[in-house]
Coordinates of C-alpha atoms and ligand atoms in Angstrom, one line a residue:
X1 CA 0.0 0.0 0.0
X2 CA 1.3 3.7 -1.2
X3 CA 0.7 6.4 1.4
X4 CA 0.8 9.9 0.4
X5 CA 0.6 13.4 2.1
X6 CA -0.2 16.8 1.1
X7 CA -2.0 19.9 2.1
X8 CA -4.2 23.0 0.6
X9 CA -2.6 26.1 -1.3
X10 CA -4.0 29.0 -1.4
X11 CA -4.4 31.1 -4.6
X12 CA -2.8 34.5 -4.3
X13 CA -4.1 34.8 -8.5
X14 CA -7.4 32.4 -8.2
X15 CA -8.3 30.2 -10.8
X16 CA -12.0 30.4 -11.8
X17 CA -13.4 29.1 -15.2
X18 CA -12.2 26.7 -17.3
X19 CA -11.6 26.5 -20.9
X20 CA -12.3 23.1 -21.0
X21 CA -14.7 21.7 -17.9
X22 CA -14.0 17.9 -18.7
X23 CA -10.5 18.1 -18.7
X24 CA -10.2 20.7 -15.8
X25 CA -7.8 23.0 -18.4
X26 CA -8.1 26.8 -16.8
X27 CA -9.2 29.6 -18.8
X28 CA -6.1 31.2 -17.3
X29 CA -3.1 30.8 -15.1
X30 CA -2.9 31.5 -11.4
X31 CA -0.3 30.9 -8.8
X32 CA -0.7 30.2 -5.1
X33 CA 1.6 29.4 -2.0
X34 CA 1.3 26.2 -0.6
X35 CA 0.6 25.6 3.1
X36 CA 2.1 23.2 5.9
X37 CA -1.1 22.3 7.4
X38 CA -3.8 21.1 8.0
X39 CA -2.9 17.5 6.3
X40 CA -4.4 15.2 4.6
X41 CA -3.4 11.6 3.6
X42 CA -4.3 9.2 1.1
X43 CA -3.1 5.8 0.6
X44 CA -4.0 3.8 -2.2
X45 CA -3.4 0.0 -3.2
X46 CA -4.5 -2.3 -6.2
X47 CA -8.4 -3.9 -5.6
X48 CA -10.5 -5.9 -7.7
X49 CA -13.7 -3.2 -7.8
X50 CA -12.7 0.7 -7.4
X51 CA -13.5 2.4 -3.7
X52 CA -12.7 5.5 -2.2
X53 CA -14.7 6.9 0.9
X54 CA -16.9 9.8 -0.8
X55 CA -17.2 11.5 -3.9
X56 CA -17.6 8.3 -5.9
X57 CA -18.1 9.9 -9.1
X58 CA -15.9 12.1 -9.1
X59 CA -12.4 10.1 -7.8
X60 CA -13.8 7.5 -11.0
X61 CA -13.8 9.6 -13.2
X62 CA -10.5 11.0 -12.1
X63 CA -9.0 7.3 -12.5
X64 CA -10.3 7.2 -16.1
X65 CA -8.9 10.4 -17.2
X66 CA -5.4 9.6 -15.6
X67 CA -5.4 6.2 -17.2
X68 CA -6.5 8.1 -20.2
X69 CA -3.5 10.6 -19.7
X70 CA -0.9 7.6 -19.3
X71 CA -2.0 6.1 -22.8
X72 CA -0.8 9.2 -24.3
X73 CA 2.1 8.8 -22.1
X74 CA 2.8 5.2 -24.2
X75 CA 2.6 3.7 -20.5
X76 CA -1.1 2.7 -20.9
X77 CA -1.0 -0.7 -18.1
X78 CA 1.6 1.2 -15.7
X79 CA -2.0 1.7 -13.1
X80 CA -4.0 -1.4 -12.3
X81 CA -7.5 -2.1 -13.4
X82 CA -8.7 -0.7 -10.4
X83 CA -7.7 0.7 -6.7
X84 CA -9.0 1.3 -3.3
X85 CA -8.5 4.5 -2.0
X86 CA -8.5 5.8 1.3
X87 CA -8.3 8.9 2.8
X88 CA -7.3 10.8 6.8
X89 CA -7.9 14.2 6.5
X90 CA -7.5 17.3 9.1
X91 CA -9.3 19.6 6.9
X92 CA -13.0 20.1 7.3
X93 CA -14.5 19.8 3.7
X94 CA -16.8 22.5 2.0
X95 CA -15.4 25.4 3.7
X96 CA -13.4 27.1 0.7
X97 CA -10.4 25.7 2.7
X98 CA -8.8 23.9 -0.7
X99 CA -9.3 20.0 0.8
X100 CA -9.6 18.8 -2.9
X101 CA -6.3 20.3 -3.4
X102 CA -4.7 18.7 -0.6
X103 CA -6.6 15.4 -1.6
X104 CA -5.8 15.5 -5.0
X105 CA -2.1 16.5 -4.8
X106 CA -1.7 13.3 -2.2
X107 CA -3.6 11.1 -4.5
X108 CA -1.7 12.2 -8.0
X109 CA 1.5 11.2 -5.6
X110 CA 0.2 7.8 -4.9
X111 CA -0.4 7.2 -8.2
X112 CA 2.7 8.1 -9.3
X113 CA 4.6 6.0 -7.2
X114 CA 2.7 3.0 -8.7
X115 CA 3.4 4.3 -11.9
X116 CA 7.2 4.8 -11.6
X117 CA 7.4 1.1 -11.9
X118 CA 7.0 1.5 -15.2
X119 CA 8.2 4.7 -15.8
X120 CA 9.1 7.6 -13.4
X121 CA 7.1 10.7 -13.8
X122 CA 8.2 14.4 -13.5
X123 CA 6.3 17.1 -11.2
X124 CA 5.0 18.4 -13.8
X125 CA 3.8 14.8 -15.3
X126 CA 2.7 14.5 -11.2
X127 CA 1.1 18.1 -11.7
X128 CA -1.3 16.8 -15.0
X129 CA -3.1 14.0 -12.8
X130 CA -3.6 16.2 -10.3
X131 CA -5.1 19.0 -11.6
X132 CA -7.3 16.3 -13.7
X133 CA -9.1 15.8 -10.3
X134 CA -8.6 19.5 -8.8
X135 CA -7.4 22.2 -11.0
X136 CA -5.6 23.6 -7.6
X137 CA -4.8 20.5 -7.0
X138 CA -1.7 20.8 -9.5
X139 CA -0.2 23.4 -7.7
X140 CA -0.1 21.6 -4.2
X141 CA 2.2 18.6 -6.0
X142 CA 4.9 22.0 -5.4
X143 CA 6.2 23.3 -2.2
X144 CA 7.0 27.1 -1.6
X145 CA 4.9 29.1 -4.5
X146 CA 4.1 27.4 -7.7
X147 CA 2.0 28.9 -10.9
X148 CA -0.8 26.9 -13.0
X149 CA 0.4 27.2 -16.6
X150 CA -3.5 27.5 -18.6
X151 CA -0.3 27.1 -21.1
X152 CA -2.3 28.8 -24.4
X153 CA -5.4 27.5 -25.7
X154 CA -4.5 23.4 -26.4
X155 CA -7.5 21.0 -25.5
X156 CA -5.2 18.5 -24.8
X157 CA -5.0 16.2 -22.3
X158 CA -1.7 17.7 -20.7
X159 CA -1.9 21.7 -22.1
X160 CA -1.8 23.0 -18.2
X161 CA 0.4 22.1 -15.7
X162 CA 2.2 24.0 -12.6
X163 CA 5.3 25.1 -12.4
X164 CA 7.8 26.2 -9.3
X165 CA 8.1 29.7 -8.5
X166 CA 9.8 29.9 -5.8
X167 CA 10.8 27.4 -3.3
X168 CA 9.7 27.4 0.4
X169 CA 13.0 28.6 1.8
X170 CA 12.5 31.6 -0.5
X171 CA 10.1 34.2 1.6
X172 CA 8.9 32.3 5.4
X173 CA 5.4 33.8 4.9
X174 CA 2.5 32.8 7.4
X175 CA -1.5 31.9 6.6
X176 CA -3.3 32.6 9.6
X177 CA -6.9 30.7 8.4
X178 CA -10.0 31.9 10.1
X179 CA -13.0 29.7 9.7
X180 CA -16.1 31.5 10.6
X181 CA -18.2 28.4 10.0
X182 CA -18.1 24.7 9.1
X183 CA -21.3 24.7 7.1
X184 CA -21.0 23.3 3.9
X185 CA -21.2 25.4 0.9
X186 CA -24.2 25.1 -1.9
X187 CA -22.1 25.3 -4.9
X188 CA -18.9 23.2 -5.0
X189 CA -16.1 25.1 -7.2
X190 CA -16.2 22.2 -10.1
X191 CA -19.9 23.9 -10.7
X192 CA -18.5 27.0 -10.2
X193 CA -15.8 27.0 -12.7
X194 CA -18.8 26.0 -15.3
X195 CA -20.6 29.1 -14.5
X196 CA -17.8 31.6 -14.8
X197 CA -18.2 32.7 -18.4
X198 CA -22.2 33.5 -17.6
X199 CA -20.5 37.0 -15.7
X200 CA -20.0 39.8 -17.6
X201 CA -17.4 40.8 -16.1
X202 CA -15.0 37.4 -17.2
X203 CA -13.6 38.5 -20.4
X204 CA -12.1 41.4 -18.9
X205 CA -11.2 39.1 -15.7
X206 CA -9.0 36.8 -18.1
X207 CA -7.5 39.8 -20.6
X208 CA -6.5 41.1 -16.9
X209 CA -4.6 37.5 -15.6
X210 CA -1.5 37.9 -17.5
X211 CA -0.6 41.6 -15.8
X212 CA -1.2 40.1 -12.4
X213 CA 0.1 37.2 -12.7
X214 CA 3.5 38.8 -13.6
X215 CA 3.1 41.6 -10.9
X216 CA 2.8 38.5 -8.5
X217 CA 5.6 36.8 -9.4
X218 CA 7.8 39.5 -9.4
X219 CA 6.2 40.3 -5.7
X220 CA 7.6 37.1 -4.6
X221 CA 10.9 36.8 -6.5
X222 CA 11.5 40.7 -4.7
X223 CA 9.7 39.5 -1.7
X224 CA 8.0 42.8 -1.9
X225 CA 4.8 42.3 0.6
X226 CA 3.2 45.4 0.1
X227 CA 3.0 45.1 -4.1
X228 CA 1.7 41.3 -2.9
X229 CA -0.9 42.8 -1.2
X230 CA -2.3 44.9 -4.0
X231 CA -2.1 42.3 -6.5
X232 CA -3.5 39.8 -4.0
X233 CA -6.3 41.6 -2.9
X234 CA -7.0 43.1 -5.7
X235 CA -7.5 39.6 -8.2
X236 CA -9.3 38.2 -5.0
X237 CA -12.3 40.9 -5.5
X238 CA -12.5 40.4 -9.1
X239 CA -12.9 36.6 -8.8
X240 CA -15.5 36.7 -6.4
X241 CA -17.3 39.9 -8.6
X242 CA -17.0 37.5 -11.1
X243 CA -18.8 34.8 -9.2
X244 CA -21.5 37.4 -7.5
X245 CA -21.9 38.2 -11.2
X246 CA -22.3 35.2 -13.0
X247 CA -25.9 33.3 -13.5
X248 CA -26.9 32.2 -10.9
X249 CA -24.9 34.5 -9.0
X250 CA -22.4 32.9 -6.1
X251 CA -22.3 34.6 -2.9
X252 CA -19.4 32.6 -1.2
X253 CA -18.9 35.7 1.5
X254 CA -20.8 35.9 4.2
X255 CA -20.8 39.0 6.5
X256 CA -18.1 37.5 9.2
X257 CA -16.2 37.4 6.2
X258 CA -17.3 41.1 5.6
X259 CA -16.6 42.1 9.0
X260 CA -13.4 40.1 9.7
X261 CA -11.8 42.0 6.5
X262 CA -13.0 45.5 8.0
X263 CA -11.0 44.5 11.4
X264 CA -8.3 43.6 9.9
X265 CA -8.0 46.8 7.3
X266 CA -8.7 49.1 10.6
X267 CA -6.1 47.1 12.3
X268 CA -2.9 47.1 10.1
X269 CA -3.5 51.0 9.1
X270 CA -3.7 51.5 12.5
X271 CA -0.5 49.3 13.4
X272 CA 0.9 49.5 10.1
X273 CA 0.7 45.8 9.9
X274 CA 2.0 43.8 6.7
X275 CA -0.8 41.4 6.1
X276 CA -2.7 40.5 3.7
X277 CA -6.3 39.3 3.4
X278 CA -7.9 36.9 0.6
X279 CA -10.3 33.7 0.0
X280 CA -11.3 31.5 -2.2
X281 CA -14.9 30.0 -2.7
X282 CA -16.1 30.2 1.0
X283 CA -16.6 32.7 3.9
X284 CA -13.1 31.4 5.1
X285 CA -10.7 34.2 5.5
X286 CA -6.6 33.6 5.1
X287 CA -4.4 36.4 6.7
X288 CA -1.0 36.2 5.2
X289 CA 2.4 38.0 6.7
X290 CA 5.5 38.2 7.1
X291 CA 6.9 37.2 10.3
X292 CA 6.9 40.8 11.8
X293 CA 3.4 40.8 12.0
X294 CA 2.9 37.2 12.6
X295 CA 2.4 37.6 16.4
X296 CA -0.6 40.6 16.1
X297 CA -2.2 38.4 13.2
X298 CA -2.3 34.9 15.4
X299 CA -3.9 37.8 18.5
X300 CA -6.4 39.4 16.3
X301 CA -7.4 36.0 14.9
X302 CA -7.8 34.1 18.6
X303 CA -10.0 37.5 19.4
X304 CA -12.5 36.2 17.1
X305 CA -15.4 34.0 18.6
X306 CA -17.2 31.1 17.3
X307 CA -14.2 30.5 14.7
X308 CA -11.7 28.1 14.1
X309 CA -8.5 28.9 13.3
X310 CA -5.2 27.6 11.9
X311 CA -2.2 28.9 12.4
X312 CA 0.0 27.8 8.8
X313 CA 3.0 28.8 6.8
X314 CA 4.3 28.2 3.7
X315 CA 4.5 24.2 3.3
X316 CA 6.4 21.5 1.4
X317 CA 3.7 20.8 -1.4
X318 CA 3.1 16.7 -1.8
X319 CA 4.9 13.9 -1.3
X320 CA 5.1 9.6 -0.2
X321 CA 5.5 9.1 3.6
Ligands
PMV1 O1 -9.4 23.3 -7.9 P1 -10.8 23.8 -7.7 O2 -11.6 23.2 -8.9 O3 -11.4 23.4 -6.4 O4 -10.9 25.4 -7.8 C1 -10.3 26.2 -6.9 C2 -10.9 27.5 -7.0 C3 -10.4 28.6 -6.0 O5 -10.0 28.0 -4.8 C4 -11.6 29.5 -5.8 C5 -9.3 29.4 -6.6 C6 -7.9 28.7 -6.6 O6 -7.1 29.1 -7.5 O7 -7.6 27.9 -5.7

């Protein structure tokens, strides 16, 4: 049996819409820091009938596509006919908390060492069978920060893939996760990602990605926190007008996550506190800084009642136990 760990990124550039829904290909690129916690682990091992413990569906149709992938890799027998999966996990699912992309960064890793019996794969080989369950997913199988390459406008199998950025060592950054609450969220991001092009405002979102996405990275190669933060921030409130824009509209926010962003704003004008604020598709709120401001983040984040918090920095990406 092949264990494997991971856990979630999250998107500094978000990914939202794809250019190709079956194959999980992005309408455009995005980037994202990966975090050390909380885990998840997945173990897999050859079975007569497939099983995993939820999301039947989907982690099926996920098999089919990799083995689908590894025929065009000329390696078409290197999986078996079938698997069990199984899966630990820290992370409470639903949440906008990125579990697929722990999940499917730990499972692409699993599969791959099965695979490299026949044939070892790359990271970015690792990267295509992850995103082909997660599209985030592909930038978890990197530690440190790592891009999703939407790589032009290919419709095949392998045209997006992540790629390093920087390494972990690069820039110790913290994510300071505050979960307002556990309920699970109506409209899971593979639906999501199908409704993106309904906004009006997604054509402009996409001819935008490119100018971010190079103001980001050269944020991190400078380590240059405050040009982060106005990237950062700034793509986060265009993906989710994007989302509160398209039909049916997505409200992911919810007014703690309204009112925690206020407090935090007030806060680091009034301390002049590097931190930056941004979420994905749920109410949950990630605080990332520097290590100066790491102590006043972890306070103002305790102060707040009724959520859960977890305290994270930047993390190793996946990899076999
Ligand atoms: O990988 P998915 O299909 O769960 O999509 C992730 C979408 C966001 O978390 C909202 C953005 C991102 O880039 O992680």
């Amino acid at each position: 049996m092949i264990t494997a760990r991971s856990a979630p990124n999250i998107a500094l550039i978000k990914y939202w819409g794809n250019r190709s829904n079956n194959l999980r290909l992005p309408a455009a690129d995005s980037l994202s820091m990966q975090l050390d916690g909380p885990c998840v682990e997945v173990t897999v091992e050859s079975h007569e009938t497939f099983s995993v413990p939820r999301d039947l569906q989907r982690f099926t149709t996920h098999f089919a596509l990799v083995r689908e992938y590894l025929r065009t890799l000329g390696i078409p027998n290197a999986l078996p006919q079938a698997v069990r999966i199984g899966i630990t996990s820290q992370i409470p699912s639903g949440i906008g908390l990125a579990s697929s992309a722990a999940v499917f960064s730990a499972l692409a890793e699993a599969y791959a060492a099965i695979i490299s019996k026949t044939r070892p794969l790359s990271r970015k080989e690792i990267s295509v069978i992850a995103r082909l369950g997660s599209g985030s997913a592909a930038r978890s199988v990197f530690g440190g920060f790592a891009a999703l390459v939407a790589a032009g406008s290919g419709e095949t199998i392998d045209s997006a893939y992540a790629i390093l950025i920087a390494p972990k060592n690069h820039w110790l950054l913290y994510d300071v996760i505050i979960v307002p609450t556990q309920k699970e969220k109506s409209v899971g991001s593979t639906e999501g990602h199908a409704l993106a092009h309904t906004s009006q405002l997604f054509t402009d979102r996409i001819a935008n990605i490119p100018r971010r996405q190079q103001e980001c990275i050269d944020a991190i190669m400078k380590r240059d926190f405050e040009k982060l933060q106005r990237v950062a921030e700034e793509d986060c409130a265009n993906m989710h007008a994007v989302m509160q824009t398209s039909t049916p509209p997505l409200h992911y926010l919810s007014e703690e996550t309204h009112r925690i962003i206020r407090e935090i704003k007030e806060l680091r004008t009034r301390e002049h506190l590097p931190v930056l604020y941004t979420m994905d598709a749920g109410p949950t709120v990630h605080l990332i800084c520097p290590e100066e401001a790491i102590l006043k983040v972890q306070a103002f984040a305790q102060s707040q009642k009724g959520c859960k918090v977890f305290e994270t920095q930047v993390g190793r990406g996946s990899f076999l136990l």
